[in-house]
XYZ file of C-alpha atoms in Angstrom:
90
model
C 0.000 0.000 0.000
C 1.532 3.352 -1.003
C 2.425 5.964 1.602
C 1.680 9.547 0.539
C 2.977 12.815 1.974
C 1.292 16.127 1.183
C 3.708 19.010 1.828
C 1.974 22.271 2.702
C 3.559 25.705 2.330
C 1.991 29.128 2.645
C 3.605 32.117 1.014
C 6.790 30.067 0.626
C 7.008 29.100 4.321
C 6.763 25.434 5.277
C 3.732 24.828 7.464
C 3.999 21.049 7.696
C 2.947 17.853 6.020
C 0.187 15.261 6.095
C 1.384 11.685 5.790
C -0.977 8.756 5.324
C -0.741 4.998 4.925
C -4.503 4.481 4.705
C -6.035 2.770 1.697
C -7.664 6.115 0.857
C -4.434 8.132 1.266
C -4.468 9.659 -2.226
C -8.137 10.654 -1.957
C -7.531 12.026 1.548
C -4.592 14.091 0.267
C -6.783 15.463 -2.530
C -9.501 16.327 0.000
C -7.049 18.256 2.177
C -5.549 19.978 -0.872
C -9.017 21.156 -1.923
C -9.342 22.957 1.426
C -6.094 24.920 0.973
C -6.698 27.332 -1.925
C -3.844 28.813 -3.925
C -5.592 32.202 -3.754
C -4.864 32.175 -0.007
C -1.155 31.630 -0.652
C -0.938 27.850 -0.262
C 1.571 25.822 -2.295
C 1.251 22.052 -2.246
C 3.364 19.148 -3.403
C 2.694 15.442 -3.156
C 5.289 12.751 -2.542
C 5.062 8.969 -2.438
C 7.296 6.568 -0.512
C 9.570 4.702 -2.886
C 11.593 2.800 -0.333
C 12.547 2.555 3.285
C 15.715 3.106 5.294
C 16.135 0.784 8.264
C 18.475 0.885 11.244
C 19.196 -2.611 12.547
C 21.002 -3.914 15.605
C 22.778 -7.238 15.427
C 23.549 -8.967 18.717
C 24.148 -12.569 19.753
C 20.418 -12.693 20.529
C 19.536 -11.836 16.918
C 18.716 -8.903 14.684
C 16.381 -6.179 15.884
C 14.824 -3.264 13.998
C 15.650 -0.027 15.821
C 14.081 2.470 13.413
C 12.680 2.821 9.930
C 12.141 5.847 7.716
C 10.198 6.119 4.472
C 12.134 7.523 1.508
C 9.887 9.876 -0.460
C 10.063 11.057 -4.071
C 7.930 13.678 -5.785
C 4.925 12.354 -7.651
C 4.310 13.191 -11.280
C 2.496 16.484 -11.715
C -1.217 15.978 -12.049
C -1.591 13.299 -9.371
C -3.491 15.779 -7.219
C -5.713 16.449 -10.222
C -6.685 20.066 -10.787
C -5.352 20.843 -7.287
C -1.697 20.346 -8.308
C 0.216 23.379 -7.030
C 3.913 22.748 -6.630
C 5.928 25.380 -4.780
C 7.972 27.591 -7.000
C 11.744 27.168 -6.546
C 13.334 29.723 -4.229
């Protein structure tokens, strides 16, 4: 199941991101994007997890997962539909 991250900026300043692993993650991201209009200064970009980085510990008792981190890449433009608003480079 894909993991999506919607990055939210306003007037060029990072506000935060919404990350979802739910089956409806893409639709949920589109719903949130629809509530953040460009006319109010919002810039949005959508990323999808393409892999995972894992930190493992190996001891005589075995291998243990200490941490994992999704590795995100930008999605093709248009995945948010008409709501696609990528931040302009600064």
